[in-house]
Short mmCIF file of C-alpha atoms in Angstrom, two decimals:
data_model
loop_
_atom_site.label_atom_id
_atom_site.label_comp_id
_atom_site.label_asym_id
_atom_site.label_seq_id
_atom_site.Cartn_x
_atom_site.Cartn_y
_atom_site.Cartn_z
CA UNK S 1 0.00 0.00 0.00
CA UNK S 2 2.87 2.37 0.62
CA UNK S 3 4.77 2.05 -2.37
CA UNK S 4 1.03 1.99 -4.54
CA UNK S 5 0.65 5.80 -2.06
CA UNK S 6 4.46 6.65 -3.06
CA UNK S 7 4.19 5.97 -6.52
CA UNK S 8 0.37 7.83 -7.04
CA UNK S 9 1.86 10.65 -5.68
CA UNK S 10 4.87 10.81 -8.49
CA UNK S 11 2.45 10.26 -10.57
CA UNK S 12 0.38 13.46 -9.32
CA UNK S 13 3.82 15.47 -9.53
CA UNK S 14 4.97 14.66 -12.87
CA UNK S 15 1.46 15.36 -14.05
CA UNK S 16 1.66 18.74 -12.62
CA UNK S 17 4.98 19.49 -13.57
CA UNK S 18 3.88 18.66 -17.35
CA UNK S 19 0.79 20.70 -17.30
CA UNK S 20 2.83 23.69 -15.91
CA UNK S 21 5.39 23.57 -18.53
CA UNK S 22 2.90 22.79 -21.03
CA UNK S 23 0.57 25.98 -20.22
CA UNK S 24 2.91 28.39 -20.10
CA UNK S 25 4.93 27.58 -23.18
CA UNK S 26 1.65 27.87 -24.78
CA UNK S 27 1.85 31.61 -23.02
CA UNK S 28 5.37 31.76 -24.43
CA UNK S 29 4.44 30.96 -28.40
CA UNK S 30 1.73 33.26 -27.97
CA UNK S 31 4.10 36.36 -26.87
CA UNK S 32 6.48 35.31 -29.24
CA UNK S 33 3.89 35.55 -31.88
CA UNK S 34 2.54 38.69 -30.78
CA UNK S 35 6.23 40.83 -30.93
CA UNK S 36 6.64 39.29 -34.34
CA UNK S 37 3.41 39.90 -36.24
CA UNK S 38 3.40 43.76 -34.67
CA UNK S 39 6.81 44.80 -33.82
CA UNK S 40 9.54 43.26 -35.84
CA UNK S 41 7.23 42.91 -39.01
CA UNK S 42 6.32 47.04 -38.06
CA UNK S 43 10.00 47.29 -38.08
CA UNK S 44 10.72 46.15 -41.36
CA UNK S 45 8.35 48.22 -43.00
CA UNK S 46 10.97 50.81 -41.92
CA UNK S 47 8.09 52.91 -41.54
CA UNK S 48 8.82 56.00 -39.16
CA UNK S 49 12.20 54.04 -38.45
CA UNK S 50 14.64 56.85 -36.80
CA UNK S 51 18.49 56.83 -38.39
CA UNK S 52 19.74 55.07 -35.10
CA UNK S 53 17.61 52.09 -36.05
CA UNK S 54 18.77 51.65 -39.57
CA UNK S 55 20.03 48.37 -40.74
CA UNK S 56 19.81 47.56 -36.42
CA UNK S 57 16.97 45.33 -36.78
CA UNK S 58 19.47 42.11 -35.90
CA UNK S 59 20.32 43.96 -32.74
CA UNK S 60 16.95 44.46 -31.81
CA UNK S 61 15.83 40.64 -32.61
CA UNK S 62 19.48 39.07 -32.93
CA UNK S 63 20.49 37.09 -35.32
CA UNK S 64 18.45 34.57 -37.56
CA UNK S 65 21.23 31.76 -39.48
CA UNK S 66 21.91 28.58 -37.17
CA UNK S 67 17.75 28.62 -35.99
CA UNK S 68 16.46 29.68 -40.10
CA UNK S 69 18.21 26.63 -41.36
CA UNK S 70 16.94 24.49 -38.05
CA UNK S 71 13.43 25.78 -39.03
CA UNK S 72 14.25 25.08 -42.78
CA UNK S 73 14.72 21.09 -41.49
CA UNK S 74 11.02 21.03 -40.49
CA UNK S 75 9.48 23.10 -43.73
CA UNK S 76 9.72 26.59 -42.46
CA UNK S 77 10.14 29.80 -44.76
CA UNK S 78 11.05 32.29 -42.24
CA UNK S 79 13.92 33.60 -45.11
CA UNK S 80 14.23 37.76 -43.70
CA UNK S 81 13.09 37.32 -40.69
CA UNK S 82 15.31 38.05 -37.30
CA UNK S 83 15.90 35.76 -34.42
CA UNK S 84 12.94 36.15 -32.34
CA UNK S 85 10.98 35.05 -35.33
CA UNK S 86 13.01 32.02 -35.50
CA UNK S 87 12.08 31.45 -31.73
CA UNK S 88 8.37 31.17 -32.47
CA UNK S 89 8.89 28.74 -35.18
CA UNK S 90 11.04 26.69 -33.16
CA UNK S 91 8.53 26.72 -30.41
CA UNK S 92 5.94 25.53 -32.80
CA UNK S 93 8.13 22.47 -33.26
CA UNK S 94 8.73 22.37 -29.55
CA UNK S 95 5.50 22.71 -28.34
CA UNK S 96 3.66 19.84 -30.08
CA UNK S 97 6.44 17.05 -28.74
CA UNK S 98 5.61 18.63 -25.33
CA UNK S 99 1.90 17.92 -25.44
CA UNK S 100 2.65 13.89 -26.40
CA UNK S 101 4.22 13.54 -23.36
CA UNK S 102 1.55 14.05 -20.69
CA UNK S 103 1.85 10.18 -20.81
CA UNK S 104 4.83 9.95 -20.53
CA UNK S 105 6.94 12.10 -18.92
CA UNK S 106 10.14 10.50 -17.95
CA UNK S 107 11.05 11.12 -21.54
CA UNK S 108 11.36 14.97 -21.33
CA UNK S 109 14.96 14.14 -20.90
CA UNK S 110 15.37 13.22 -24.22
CA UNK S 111 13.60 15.80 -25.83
CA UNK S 112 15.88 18.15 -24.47
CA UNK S 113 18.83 16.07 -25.79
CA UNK S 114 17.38 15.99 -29.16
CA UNK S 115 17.19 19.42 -29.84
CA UNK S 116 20.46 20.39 -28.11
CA UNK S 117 21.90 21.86 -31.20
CA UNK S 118 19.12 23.95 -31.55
CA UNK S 119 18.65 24.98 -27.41
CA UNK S 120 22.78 25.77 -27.71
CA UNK S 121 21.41 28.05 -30.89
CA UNK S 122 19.63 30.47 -27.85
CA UNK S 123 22.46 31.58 -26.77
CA UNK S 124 23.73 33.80 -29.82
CA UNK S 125 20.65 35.28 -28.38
CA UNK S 126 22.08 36.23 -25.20
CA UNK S 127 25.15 36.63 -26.15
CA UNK S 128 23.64 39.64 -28.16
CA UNK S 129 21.55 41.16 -25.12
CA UNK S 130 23.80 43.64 -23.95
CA UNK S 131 23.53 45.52 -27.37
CA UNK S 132 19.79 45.13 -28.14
CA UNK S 133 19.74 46.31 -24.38
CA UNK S 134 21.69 49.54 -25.28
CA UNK S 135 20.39 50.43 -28.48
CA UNK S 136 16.48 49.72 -26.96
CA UNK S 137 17.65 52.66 -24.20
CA UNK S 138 18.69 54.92 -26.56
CA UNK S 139 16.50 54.79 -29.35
CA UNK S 140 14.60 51.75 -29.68
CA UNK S 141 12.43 52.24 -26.37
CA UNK S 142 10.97 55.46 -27.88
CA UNK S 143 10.21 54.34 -31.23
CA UNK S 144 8.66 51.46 -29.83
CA UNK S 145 6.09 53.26 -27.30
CA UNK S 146 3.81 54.19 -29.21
CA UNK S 147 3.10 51.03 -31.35
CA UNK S 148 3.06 49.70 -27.40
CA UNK S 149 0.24 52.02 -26.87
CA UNK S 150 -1.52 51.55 -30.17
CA UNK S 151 -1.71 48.12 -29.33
CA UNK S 152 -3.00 49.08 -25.70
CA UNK S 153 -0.23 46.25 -24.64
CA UNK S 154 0.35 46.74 -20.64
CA UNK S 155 4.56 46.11 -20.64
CA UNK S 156 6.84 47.06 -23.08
CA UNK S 157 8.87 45.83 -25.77
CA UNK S 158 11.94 45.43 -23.60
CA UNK S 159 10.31 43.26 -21.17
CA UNK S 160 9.12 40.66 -24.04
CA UNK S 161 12.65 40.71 -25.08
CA UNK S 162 13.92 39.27 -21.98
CA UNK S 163 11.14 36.30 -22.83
CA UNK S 164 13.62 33.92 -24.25
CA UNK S 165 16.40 34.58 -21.18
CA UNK S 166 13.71 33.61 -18.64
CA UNK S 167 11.95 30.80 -20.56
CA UNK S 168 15.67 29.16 -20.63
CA UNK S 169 15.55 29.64 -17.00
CA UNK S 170 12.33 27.92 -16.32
CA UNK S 171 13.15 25.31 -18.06
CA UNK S 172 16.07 24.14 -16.13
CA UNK S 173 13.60 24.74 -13.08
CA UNK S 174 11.11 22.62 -14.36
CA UNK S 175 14.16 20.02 -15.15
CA UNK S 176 15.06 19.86 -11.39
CA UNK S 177 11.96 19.75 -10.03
CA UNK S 178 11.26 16.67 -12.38
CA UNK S 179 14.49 15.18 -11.07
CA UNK S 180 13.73 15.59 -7.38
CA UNK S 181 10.67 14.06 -7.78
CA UNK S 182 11.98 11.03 -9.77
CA UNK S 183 13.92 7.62 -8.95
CA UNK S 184 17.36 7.57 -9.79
CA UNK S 185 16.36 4.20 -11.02
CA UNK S 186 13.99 5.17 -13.01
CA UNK S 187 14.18 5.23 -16.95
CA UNK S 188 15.05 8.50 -18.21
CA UNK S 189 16.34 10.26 -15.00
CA UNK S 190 19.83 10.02 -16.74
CA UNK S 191 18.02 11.46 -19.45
CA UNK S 192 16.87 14.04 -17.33
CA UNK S 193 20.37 15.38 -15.37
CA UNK S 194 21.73 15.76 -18.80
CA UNK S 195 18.91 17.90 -19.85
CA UNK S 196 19.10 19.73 -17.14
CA UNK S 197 22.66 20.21 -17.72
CA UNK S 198 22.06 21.36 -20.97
CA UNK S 199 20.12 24.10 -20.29
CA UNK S 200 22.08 25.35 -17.40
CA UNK S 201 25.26 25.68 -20.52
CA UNK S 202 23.09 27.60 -22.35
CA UNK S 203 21.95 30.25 -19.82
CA UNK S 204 25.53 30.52 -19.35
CA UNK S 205 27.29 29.78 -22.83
CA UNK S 206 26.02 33.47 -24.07
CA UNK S 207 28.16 35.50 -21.21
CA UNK S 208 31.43 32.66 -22.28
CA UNK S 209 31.31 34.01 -25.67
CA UNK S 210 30.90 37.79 -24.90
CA UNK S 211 34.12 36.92 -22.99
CA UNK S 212 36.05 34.66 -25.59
CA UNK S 213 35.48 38.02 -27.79
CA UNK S 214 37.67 39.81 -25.74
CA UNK S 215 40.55 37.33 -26.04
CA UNK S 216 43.70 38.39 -27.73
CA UNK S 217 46.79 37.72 -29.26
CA UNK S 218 46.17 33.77 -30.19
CA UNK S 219 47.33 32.44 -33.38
CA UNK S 220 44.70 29.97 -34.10
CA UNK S 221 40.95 29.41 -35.05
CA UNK S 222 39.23 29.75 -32.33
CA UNK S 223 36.24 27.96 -34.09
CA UNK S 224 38.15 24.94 -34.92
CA UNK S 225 38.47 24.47 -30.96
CA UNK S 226 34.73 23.90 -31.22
CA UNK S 227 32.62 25.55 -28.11
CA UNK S 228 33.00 27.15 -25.31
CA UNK S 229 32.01 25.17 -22.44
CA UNK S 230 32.99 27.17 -19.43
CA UNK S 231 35.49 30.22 -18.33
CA UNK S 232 36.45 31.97 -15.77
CA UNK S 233 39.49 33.00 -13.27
CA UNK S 234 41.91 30.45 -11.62
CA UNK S 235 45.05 31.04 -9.82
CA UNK S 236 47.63 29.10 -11.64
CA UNK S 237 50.18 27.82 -9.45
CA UNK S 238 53.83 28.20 -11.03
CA UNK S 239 55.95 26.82 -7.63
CA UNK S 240 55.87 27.30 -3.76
CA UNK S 241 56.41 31.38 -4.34
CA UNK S 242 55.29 32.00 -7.44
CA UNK S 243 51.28 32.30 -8.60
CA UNK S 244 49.10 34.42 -11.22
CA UNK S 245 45.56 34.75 -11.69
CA UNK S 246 44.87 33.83 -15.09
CA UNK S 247 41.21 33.89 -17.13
CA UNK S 248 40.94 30.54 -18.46
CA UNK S 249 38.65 28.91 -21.25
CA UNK S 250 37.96 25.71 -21.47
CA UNK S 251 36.88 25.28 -25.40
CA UNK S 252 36.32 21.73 -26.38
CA UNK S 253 39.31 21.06 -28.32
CA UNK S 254 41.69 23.39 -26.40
CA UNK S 255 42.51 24.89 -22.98
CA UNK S 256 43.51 28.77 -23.14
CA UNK S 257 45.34 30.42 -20.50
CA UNK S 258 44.96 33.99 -20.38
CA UNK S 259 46.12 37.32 -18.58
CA UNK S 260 43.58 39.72 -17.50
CA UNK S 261 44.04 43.03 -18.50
CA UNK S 262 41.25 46.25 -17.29
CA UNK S 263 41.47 49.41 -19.39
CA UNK S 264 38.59 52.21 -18.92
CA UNK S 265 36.46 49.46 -17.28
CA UNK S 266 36.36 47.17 -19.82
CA UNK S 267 38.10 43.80 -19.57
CA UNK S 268 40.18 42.35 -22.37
CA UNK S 269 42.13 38.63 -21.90
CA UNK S 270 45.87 38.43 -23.48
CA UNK S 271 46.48 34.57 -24.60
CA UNK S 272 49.56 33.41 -22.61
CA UNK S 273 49.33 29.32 -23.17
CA UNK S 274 47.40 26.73 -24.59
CA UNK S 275 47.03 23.02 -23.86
CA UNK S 276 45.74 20.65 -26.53
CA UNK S 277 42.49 18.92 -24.46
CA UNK S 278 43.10 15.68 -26.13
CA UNK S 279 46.53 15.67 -24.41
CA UNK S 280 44.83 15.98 -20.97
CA UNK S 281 43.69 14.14 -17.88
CA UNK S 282 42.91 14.89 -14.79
CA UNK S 283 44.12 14.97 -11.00
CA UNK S 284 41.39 15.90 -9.01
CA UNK S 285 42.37 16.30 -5.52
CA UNK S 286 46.15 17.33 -4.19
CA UNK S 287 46.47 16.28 -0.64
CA UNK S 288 46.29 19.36 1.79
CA UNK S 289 44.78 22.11 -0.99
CA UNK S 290 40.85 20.93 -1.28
CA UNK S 291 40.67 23.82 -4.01
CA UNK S 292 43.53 22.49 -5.93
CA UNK S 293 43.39 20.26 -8.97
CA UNK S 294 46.19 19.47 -11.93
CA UNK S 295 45.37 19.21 -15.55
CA UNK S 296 48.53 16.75 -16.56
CA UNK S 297 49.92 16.97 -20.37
CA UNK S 298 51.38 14.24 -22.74
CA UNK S 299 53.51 16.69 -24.50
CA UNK S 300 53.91 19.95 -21.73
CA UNK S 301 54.58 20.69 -18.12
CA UNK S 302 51.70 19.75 -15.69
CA UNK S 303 49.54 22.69 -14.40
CA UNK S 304 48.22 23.32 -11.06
CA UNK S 305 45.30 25.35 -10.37
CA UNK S 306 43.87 26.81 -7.31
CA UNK S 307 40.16 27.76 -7.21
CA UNK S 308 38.18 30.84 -4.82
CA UNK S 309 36.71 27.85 -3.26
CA UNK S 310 35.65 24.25 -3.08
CA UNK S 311 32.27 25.22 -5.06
CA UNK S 312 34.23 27.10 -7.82
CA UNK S 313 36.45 23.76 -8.15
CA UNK S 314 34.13 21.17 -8.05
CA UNK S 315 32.19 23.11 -10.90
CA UNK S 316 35.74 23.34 -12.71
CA UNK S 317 36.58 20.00 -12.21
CA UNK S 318 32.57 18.84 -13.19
CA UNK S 319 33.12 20.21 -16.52
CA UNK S 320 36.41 19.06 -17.45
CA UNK S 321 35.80 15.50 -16.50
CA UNK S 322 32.53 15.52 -18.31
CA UNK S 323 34.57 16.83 -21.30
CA UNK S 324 37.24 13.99 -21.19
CA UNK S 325 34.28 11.56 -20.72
CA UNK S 326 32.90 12.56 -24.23
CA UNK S 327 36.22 12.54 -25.74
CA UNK S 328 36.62 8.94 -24.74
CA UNK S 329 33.51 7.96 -25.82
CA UNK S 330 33.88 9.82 -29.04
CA UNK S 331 36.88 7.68 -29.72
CA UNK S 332 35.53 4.41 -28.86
CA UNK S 333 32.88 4.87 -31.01
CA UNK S 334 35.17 5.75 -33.78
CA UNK S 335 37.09 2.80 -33.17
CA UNK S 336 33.92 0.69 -33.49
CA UNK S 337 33.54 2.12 -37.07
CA UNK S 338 36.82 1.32 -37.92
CA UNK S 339 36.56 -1.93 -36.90
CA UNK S 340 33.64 -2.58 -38.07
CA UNK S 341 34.63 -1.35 -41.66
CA UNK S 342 37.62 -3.75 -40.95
CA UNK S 343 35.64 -6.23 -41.01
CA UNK S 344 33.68 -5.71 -43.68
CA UNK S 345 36.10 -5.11 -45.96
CA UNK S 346 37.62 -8.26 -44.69
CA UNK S 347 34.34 -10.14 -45.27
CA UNK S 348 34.11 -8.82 -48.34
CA UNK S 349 37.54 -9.43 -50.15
CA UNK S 350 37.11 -13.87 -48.74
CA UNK S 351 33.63 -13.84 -50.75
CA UNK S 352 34.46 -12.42 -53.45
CA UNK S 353 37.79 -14.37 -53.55
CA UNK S 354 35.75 -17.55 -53.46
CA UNK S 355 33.52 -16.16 -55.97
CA UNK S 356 36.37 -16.73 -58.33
#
């Protein structure tokens, strides 16, 4: 009778998780429709547009390419149209494979991982924030009023532009609260951590690239070292006397150490080292420094850093092992191919050698 009481009661919670997320992303297309159809599409008319709005329309709504072609995948036309637009259509998508899973929703998880490419997408959206942010207080905001008031709407058009930022947000609530109220045991709570994780990168992954744009003085692509997955400062640890703080950035391919430079208030990031991520592994814990952990090279010196605190380390440390994890996975797997086109090669070349 207990475990029939304990498992009703999940039951009740997931069911009321679902519903919540699944009204109010029905709120969210809506919104999202509602700034397209009468602001950005009033925009583009250029109609009454003041010169500090010219040709700023991608500032205002961000920027359309990675989500147009996602939206071209599923038989959108959204060709012109600026990244808030692309948000709707995506929701559209979204939204339906929400709804099927009032039955099931252990596999929310996985919808989550499915569109990951496209969720990672958002964050060109923040990343862009802080200038839609500045160009909406000095011009935007007024020529925006009164289509606001036309439209008798009660907040405006720099409050529905924050829409995306805190749908991301609620998300990854709505993530944890399924995971609290799930078995570990359970299919799809694996599913679920890593969705969860997901959206906590992208909240975050915007702010990493504002700061990766401020990096200077290294050779390279910085694309080729694939994405940003976390930054931030570290005190690297030279010998007993020596130490620097250092901005690092942990790309996916490559480790960057940086020096931190502050000129009028801004903050810019000269490239000092790099270390190939491929070449890696990790020491976790150095006995007697619970903040300390050493990233140790095939092919350079081993590094020690020193973390603000244990938090700030275990959050380093989270992300690089996770990193390492996929890269070892991503090789086995590409081992498996090999071998398995080994093998069928193999197979291939003894029948048709007995063919003749």
């Amino acid at each position: 009778m207990v475990t029939v009481a304990i498992t009703t009661q999940l039951t009740v919670g997931y069911r009321q998780i679902m519903n919540e997320l699944i009204e109010t992303e029905k709120d969210y297309v809506k919104k999202l429709g509602h700034v397209r159809v009468n602001y950005v599409c009033k925009m583009e008319t250029l109609q009454g547009l003041p010169g500090g709005l010219v040709g700023k329309k991608n500032i205002i709504f961000s920027n359309i390419e990675k989500l147009y072609e996602f939206n071209k995948a599923y038989g959108f036309s959204y060709r012109g149209y600026c990244h808030i637009c692309m948000l709707f259509a995506i929701y559209s998508v979204f939204l339906p494979k929400l709804q099927k899973l009032k039955q099931t929703p252990m596999q929310l998880g996985q919808v989550f991982i499915d569109h990951e490419e496209q969720l990672i997408d958002y964050s060109w959206y923040f990343k862009n924030m802080p200038a839609q942010e500045k160009l909406m207080n000095e011009v935007g905001a007024e020529y925006f009023a009164p289509i606001q008031l036309k439209l008798s709407d009660p907040f405006p058009l720099t409050e529905s532009l924050v829409l995306p930022f805190q749908r991301m947000t609620r998300y990854s609530l709505f993530l944890e609260r399924m995971i609290k109220c799930s078995d570990p045991a359970t299919s799809g709570y694996d599913e679920l951590k890593m969705a969860y994780k997901i959206s906590n990168f992208v909240l975050h992954h915007g702010n990493n690239m504002l700061a990766v744009d401020c990096l200077n003085g290294f050779s390279g692509s910085l694309v080729e070292q694939g994405l940003i997955q976390h930054q931030g400062d570290l005190t690297v640890i030279e010998n007993r006397f020596t130490s620097s703080v250092r901005r690092i950035f942990l790309f996916e391919n490559l480790v960057i150490v940086a020096k931190k430079t502050t000129k009028d208030g801004a903050e810019s990031f000269n490239f000092k080292d790099s270390y190939r991520t491929n070449e890696l592994s990790l020491r976790e814990n150095i006995d007697g420094h619970p903040t300390r952990f050493e990233l140790l090279s095939k092919k350079k010196r081993t590094v020690m850093f020193q973390a603000e605190n244990l938090e700030e380390k275990l959050k380093w440390t989270d992300f690089i092992q996770d990193l390492l994890m996929k890269q070892m996975k991503h090789l086995k797997d590409q081992q498996v191919q090999y071998q398995s086109r080994s093998t069928s090669i193999t197979h291939y070349e003894l029948t048709d050698g007995c063919a003749k």
